[in-house]
Coordinates of C-alpha atoms in Angstrom, one line a residue:
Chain A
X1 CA -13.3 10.6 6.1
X2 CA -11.5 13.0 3.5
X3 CA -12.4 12.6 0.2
X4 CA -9.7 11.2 -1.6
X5 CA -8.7 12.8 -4.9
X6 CA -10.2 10.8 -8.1
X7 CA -6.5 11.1 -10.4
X8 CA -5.0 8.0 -11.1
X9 CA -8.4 5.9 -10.3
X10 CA -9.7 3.9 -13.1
X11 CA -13.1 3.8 -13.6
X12 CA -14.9 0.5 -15.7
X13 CA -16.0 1.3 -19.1
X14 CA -17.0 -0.2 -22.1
X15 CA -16.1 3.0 -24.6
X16 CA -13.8 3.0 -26.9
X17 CA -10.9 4.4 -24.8
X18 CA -11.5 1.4 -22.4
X19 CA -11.2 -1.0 -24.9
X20 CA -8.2 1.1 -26.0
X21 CA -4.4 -0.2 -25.0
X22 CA -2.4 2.3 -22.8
X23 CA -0.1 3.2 -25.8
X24 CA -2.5 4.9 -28.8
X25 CA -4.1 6.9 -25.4
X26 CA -0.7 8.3 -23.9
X27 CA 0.3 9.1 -27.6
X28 CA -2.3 10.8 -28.2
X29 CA -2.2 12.7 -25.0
X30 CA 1.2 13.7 -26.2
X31 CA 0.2 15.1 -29.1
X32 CA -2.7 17.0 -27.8
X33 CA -0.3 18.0 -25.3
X34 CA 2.0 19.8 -27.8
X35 CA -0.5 21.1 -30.2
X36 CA -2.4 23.0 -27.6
X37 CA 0.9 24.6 -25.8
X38 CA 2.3 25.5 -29.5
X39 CA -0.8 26.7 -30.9
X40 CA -1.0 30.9 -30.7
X41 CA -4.3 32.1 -29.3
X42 CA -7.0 30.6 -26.5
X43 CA -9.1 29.3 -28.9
X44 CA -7.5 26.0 -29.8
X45 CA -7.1 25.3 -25.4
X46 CA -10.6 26.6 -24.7
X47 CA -11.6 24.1 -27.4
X48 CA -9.3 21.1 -26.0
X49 CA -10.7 22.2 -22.5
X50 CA -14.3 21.5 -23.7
X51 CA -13.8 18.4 -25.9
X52 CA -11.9 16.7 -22.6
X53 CA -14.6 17.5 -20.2
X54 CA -17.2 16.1 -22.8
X55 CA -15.3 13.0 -23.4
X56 CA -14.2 12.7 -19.8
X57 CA -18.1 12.9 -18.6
X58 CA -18.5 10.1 -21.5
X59 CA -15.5 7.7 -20.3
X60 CA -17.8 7.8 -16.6
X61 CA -16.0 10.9 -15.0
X62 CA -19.0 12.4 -12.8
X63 CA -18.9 16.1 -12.6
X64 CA -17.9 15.9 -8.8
X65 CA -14.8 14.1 -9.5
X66 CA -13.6 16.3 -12.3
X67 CA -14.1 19.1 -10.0
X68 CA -12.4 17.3 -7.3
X69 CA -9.2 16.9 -9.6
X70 CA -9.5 20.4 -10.6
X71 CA -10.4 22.1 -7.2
X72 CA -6.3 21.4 -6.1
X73 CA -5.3 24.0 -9.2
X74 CA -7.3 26.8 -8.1
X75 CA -4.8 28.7 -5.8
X76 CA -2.0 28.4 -8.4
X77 CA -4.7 29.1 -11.2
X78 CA -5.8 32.1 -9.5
X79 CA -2.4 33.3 -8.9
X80 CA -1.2 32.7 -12.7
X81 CA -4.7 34.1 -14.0
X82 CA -3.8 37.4 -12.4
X83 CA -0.7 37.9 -13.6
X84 CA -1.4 37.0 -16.8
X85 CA -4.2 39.0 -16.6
X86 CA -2.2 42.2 -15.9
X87 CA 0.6 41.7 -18.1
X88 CA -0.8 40.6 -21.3
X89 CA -4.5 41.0 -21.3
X90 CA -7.4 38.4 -21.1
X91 CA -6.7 36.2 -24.4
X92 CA -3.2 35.1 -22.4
X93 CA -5.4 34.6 -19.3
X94 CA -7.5 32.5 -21.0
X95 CA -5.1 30.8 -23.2
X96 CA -2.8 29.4 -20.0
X97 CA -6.7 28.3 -17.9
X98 CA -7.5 26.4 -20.3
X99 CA -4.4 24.3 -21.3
X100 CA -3.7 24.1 -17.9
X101 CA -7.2 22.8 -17.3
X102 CA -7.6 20.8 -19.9
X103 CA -4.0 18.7 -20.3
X104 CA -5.2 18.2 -16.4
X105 CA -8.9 16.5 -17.6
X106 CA -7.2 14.7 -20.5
X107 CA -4.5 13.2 -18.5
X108 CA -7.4 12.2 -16.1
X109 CA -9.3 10.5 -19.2
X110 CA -6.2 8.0 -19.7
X111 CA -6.2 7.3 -16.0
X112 CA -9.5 6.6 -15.8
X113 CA -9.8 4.3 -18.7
X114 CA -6.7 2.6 -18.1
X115 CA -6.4 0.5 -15.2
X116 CA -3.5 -0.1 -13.2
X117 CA -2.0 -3.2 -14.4
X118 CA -2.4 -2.6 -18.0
X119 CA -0.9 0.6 -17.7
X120 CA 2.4 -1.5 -16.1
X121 CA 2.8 -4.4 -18.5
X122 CA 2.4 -1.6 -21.4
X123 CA 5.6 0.3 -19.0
X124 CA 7.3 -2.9 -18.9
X125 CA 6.8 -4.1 -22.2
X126 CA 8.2 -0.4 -23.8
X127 CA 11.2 -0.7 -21.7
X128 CA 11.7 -4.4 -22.5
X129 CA 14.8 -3.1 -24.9
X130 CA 16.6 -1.1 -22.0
X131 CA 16.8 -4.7 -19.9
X132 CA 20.3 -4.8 -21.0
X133 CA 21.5 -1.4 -20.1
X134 CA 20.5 -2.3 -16.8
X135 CA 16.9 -1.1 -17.0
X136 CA 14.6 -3.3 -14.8
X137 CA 11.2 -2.5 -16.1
X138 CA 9.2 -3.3 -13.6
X139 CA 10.8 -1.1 -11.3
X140 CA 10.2 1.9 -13.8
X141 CA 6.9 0.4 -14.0
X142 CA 6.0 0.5 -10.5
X143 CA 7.7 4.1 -9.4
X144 CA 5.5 5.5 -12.3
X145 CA 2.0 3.8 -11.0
X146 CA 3.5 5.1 -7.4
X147 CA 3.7 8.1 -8.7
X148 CA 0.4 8.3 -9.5
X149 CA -1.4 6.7 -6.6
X150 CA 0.7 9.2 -4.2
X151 CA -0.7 12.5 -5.9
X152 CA -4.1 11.9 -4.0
X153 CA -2.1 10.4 -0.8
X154 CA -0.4 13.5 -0.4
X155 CA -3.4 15.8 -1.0
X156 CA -4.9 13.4 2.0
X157 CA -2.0 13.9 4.2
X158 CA -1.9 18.1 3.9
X159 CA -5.8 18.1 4.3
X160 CA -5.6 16.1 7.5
X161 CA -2.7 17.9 8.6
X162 CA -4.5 21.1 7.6
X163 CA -7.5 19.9 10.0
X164 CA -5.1 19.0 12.6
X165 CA -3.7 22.8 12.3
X166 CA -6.9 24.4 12.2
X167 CA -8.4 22.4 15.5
X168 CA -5.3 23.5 17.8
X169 CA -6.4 27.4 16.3
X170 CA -3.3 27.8 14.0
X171 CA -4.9 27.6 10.8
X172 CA -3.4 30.5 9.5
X173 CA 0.0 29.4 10.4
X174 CA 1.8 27.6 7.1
X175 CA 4.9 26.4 9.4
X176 CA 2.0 24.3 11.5
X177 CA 0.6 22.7 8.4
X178 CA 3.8 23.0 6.2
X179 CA 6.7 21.3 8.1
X180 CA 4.7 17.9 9.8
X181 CA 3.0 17.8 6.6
X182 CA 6.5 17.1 4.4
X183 CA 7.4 14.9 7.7
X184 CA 4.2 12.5 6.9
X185 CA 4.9 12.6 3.3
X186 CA 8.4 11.7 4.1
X187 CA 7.1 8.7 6.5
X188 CA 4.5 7.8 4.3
X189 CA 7.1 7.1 1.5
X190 CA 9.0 5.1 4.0
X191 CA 6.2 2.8 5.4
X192 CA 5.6 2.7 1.5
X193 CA 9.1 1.3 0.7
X194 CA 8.7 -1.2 3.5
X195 CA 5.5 -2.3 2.7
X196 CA 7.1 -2.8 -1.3
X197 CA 10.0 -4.8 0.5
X198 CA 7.4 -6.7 2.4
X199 CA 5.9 -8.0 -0.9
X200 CA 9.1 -8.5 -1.7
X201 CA 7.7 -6.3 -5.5
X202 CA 10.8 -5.1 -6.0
X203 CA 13.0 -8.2 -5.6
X204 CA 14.9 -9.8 -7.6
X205 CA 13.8 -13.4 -9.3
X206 CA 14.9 -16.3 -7.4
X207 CA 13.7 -19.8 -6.9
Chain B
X1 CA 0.9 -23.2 -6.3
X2 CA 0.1 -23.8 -3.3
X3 CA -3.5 -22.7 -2.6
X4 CA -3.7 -23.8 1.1
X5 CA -4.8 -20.0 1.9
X6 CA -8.0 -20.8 0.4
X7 CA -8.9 -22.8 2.6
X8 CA -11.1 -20.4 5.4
X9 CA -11.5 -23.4 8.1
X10 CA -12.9 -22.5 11.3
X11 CA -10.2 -22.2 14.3
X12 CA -8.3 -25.3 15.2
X13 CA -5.2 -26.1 17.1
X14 CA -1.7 -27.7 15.4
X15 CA 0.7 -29.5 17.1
X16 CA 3.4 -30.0 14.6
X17 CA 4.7 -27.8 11.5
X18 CA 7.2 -27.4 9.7
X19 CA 7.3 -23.8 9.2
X20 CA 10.0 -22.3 11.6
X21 CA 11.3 -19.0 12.5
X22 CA 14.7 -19.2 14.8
X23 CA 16.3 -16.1 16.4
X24 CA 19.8 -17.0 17.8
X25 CA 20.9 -14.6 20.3
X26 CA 20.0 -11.4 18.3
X27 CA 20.9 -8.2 18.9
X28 CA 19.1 -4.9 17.3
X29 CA 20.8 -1.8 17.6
X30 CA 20.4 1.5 15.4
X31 CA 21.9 4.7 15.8
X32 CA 20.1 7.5 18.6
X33 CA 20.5 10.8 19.3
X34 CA 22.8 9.8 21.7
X35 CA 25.4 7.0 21.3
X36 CA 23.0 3.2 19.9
X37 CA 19.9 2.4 21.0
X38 CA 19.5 -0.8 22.0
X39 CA 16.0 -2.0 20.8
X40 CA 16.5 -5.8 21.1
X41 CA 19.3 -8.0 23.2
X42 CA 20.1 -11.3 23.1
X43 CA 16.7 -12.5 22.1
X44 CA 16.8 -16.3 21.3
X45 CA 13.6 -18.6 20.3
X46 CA 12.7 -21.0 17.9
X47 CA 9.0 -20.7 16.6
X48 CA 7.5 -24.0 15.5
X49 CA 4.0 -23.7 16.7
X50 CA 1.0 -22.5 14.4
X51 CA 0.6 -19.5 16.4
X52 CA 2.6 -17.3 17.9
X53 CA 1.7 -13.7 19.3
X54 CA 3.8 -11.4 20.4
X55 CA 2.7 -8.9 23.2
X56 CA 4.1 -6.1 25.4
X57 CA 4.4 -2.8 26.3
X58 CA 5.0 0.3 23.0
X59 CA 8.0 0.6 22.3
X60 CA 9.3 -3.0 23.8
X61 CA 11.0 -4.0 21.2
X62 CA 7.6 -6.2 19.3
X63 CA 7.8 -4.3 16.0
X64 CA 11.2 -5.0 15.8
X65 CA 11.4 -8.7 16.4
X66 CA 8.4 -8.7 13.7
X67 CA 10.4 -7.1 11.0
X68 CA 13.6 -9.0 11.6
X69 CA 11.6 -12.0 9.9
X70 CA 11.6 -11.0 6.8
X71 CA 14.5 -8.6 6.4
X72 CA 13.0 -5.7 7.1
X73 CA 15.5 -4.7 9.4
X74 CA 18.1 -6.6 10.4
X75 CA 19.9 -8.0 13.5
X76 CA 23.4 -6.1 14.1
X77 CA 24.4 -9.1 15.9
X78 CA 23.1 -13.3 15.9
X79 CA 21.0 -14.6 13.4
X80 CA 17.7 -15.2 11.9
X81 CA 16.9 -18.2 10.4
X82 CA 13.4 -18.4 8.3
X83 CA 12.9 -22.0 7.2
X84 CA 16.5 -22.7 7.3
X85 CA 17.2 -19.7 5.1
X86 CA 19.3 -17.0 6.8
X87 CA 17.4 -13.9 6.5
X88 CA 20.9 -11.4 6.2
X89 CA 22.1 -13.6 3.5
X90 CA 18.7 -14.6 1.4
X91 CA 16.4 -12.0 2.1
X92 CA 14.4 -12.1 -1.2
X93 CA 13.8 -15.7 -0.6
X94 CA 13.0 -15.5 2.7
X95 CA 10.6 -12.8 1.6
X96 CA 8.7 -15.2 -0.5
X97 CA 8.0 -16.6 2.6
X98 CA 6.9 -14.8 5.2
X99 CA 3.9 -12.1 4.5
X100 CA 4.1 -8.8 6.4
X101 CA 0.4 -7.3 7.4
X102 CA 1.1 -4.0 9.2
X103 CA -0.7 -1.7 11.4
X104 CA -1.9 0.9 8.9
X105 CA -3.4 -0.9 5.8
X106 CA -3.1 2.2 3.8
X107 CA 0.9 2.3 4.4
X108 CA 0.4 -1.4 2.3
X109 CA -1.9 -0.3 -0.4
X110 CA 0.3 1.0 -3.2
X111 CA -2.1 0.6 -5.9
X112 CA -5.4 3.0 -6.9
X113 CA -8.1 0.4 -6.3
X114 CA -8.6 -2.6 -4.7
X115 CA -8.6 -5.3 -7.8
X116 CA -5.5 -3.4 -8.7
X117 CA -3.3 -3.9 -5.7
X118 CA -4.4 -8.2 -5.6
X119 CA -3.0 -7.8 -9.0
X120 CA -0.2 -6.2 -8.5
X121 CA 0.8 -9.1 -5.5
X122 CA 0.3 -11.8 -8.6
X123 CA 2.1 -9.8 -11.0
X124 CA 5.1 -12.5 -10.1
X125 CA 3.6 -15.8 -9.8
X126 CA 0.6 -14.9 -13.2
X127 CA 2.4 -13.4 -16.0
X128 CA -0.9 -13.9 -18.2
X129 CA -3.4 -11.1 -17.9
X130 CA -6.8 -12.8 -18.3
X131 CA -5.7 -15.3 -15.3
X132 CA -4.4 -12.9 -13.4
X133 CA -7.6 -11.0 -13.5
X134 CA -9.5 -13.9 -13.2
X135 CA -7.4 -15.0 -9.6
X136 CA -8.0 -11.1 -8.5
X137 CA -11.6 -11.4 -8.7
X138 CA -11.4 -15.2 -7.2
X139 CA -9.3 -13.6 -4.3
X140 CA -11.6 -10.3 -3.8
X141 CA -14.6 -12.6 -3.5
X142 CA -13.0 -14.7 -0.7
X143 CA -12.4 -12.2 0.8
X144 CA -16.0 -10.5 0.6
X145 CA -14.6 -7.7 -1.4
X146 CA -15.3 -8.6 -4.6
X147 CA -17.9 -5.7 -5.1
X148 CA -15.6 -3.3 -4.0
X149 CA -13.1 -4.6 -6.6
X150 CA -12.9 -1.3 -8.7
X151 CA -12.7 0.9 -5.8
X152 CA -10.2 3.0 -4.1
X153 CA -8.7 1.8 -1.6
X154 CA -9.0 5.1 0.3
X155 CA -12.7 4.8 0.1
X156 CA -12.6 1.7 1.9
X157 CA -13.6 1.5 5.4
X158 CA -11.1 0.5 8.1
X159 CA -11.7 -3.0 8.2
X160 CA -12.2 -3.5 4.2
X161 CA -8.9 -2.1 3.9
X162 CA -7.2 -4.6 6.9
X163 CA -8.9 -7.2 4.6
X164 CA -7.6 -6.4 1.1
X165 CA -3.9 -5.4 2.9
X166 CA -4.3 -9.3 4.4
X167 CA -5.7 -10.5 1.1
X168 CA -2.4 -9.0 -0.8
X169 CA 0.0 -10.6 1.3
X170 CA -1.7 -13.8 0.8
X171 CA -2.0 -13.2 -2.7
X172 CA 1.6 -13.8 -2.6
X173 CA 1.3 -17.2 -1.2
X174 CA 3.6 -17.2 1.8
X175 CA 4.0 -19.8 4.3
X176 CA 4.1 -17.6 7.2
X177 CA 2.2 -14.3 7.9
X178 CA 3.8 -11.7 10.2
X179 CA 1.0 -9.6 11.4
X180 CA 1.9 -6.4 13.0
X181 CA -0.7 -5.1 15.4
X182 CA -3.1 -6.1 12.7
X183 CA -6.4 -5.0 14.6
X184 CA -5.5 -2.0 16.8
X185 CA -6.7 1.1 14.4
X186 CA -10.1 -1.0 14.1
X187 CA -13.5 -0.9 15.3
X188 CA -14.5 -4.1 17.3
X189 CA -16.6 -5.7 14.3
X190 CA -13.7 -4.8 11.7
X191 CA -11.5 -6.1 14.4
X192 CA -13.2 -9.7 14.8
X193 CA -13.5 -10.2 11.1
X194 CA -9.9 -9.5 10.5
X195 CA -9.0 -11.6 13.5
X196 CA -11.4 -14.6 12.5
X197 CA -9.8 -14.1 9.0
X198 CA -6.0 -14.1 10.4
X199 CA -6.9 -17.2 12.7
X200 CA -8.4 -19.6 10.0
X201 CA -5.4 -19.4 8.3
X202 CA -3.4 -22.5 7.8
X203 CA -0.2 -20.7 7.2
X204 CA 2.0 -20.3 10.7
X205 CA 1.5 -17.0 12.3
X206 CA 3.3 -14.5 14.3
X207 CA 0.4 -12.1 15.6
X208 CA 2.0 -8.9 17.5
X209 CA -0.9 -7.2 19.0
X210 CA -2.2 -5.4 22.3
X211 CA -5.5 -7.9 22.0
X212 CA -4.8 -10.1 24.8
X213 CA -7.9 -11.9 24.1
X214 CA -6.4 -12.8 20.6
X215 CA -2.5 -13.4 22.3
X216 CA -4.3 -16.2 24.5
X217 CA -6.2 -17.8 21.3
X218 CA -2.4 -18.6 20.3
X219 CA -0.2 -21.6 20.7
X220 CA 2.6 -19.6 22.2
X221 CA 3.5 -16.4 23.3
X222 CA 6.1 -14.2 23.6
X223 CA 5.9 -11.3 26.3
X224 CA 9.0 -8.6 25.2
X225 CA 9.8 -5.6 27.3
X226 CA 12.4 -3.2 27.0
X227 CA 14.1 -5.4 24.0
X228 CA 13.9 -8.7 25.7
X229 CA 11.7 -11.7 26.2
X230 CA 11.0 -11.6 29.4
X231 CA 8.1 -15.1 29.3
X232 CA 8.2 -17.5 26.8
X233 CA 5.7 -20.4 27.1
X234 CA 1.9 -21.2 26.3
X235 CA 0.0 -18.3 25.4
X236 CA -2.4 -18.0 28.4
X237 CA 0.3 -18.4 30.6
X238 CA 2.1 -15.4 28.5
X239 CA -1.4 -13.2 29.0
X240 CA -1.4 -14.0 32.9
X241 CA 2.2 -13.1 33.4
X242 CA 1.6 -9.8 31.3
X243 CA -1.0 -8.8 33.1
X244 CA 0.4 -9.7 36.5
X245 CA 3.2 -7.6 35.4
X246 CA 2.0 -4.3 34.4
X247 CA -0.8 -4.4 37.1
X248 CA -0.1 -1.4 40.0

């Protein structure tokens, strides 16, 4: 079986950022978010992008995972390194790795220490207010945890579809992973919807 | 709240319940490539028994009468009728109902890891978090998951994801279970336990499957080809008559 990618899976802890609600950790992943894009230089990202693996390998990350959530970025990583690397020199190069990088391992911290259902009633209780515009919180609630469960779903469905491209000899060929690759996604959100409507998740209250 | 699910009691036969599932001359159409496809006509039945299965060719029309209990599609023409609630016109409530197991337990697991998708199926009934967890980890036991309760559901084998799929629709606490070829992308061990699991329920069931060894463990069957029941009587009858019928 495929390994399936480790973002959005919380891992039990006792630390700290466990014991932590959802809020203080996504605020502060905000504001780490904004002081390492505005600050000039690679050496404040290099330093985020050390400090999160550190504390991610303390919240119970295991090296294999992070490098399982990383791995995906390494095409797109590669590509931006270059370029960044031929237009403005290696401090730029360095400077856009490691924010990329390391908003990636922090964001992956509050997943992992945050399980599922807290993360929802903290998603419903913030949009609590908005009930009277119209706002059904637990909708919001459950399209953002969807959200995050699909990122390793899709990864799944391109791998397999990679496999599938690779075993009838047109590996090379994006159009044979490409194309049935967006039509599983595409499926796999429907069956997804249906199996919400099943639950009958997304229904209104009634008695 | 009804805990009746609970209850794992070893196969028995009913006689009477009160659970029933009426289609009145329904009619499924959807748009083809070419003009409607007809995928069910004039299908009529009223389900009372404990168990009913469902069997027949791909692409008979099974699927289809499945989904039309709960609103999952719905008849273009005639009516469903779920415990005297019509499915077009009370769908939520029917909903609360019936629970839907499908084929593919991954298409049903929304949430990261298994503890996280019971919860989310008690989000409705528990609003307090330490009983909700408490029920999770009640449920996962029962269900022989309970030290698989923190992982993902994609590292699940086959059968342990059949199980927690079956374990979130009873989390819900239906009074019927729909189950949609519940056994056919599993091994014959995964396949047994989720059959032995779906057979000692008390709830009624409507078990659309290929297994004709489960289809004759059933009160009743129902033998659909090309959108229509073509048998409709005791289940072993049903197997005979479907095997007589696609034999050369």
């Amino acid at each position: 079986m495929r390994r399936s990618l480790p973002i959005g899976l919380h891992i039990p802890g006792d630390t700290v950022l466990h014991r932590l609600s959802p809020g203080p950790k996504l605020s502060a992943l905000m504001v780490l978010s904004i002081a390492i894009v505005a600050s000039p230089g690679p050496i404040v990202p290099v330093i985020a992008f050390v400090l999160a693996v550190i504390v991610a390998r303390w919240v119970g990350i295991s090296r294999r995972a992070l490098i399982d959530t990383l791995r995906p970025l390494a095409l797109v990583m590669a590509v931006a390194v270059s370029y960044q690397l031929w237009a403005q020199g290696w401090p730029k190069a360095v400077e856009v790795l490691a924010t990329v990088l390391g908003l990636v391992v922090a964001a992956s911290i509050v997943t992992a220490t945050t399980a599922m259902d807290e993360m929802l009633d903290a998603i419903v209780r913030w949009l609590g207010p908005f009930r009277r515009f119209g706002v059904n919180p637990d909708v919001v609630a459950l399209t953002f945890s969807l959200m995050l469960t699909s990122i390793p779903t899709v990864f799944t469905i391109f791998g397999e579809t990679r496999d599938a491209a690779v075993a009838r000899g047109m590996g090379r060929s994006p159009r044979a992973t490409l194309s049935p690759a967006a039509v599983r996604v595409v499926a796999h959100a429907y069956s997804t919807g249906d199996a919400l409507h099943a639950r009958g998740i997304t229904d209104p209250e009634c008695d | 709240m009804r805990s009746h699910w609970l209850s794992i009691a070893p196969s028995r036969s009913y006689s009477v319940r009160t659970d029933v599932i009426e289609f009145v001359d329904v009619d499924v159409r959807v748009p083809g490539p070419v003009g409607e496809l007809t995928l069910l006509t004039g299908v009529s039945a009223k389900l009372t028994e404990q168990r009913i299965a469902v069997i027949g060719g791909n692409g008979g029309g099974k699927s289809t009468l499945a989904r039309l209990t709960n609103g999952l599609i719905g008849a273009s023409s005639g009516s469903v009728i779920v415990e005297g609630l019509n499915v077009a016109e009370e769908a939520p409530k029917v909903r609360r109902k019936v629970g839907f197991v499908f084929t593919n337990p991954l298409s049903q697991l929304v949430m990261p890891t298994a503890a996280e998708d019971i919860a989310l199926s008690l989000r409705r009934t528990i609003k307090d978090k330490k009983a909700r967890s408490a029920r999770t980890s009640e449920i996962l036991e029962e269900f022989g998951l309970g030290h698989r309760a923190d992982t993902s559901v994609h590292a699940l084998s086959g059968g342990q994801q059949q199980l927690l799929a079956l374990a979130g629709v009873l989390a819900c606490d239906p009074a019927i279970v729909v189950a949609d070829e519940p056994t056919t992308l599993l091994d014959l061990r995964n396949s047994r336990a989720v059959a032995e699991r779906l057979f000692s329920l008390e709830q009624q069931l409507v078990l659309v499957t290929h297994d004709l060894d489960l289809a004759g463990r059933c009160d009743r069957a129902l033998v659909i080809e090309s959108g229509r029941v073509i048998f409709d009587g005791a289940a072993t009858e049903a197997v005979d008559f479907y095997r007589a019928s696609v034999s050369p």
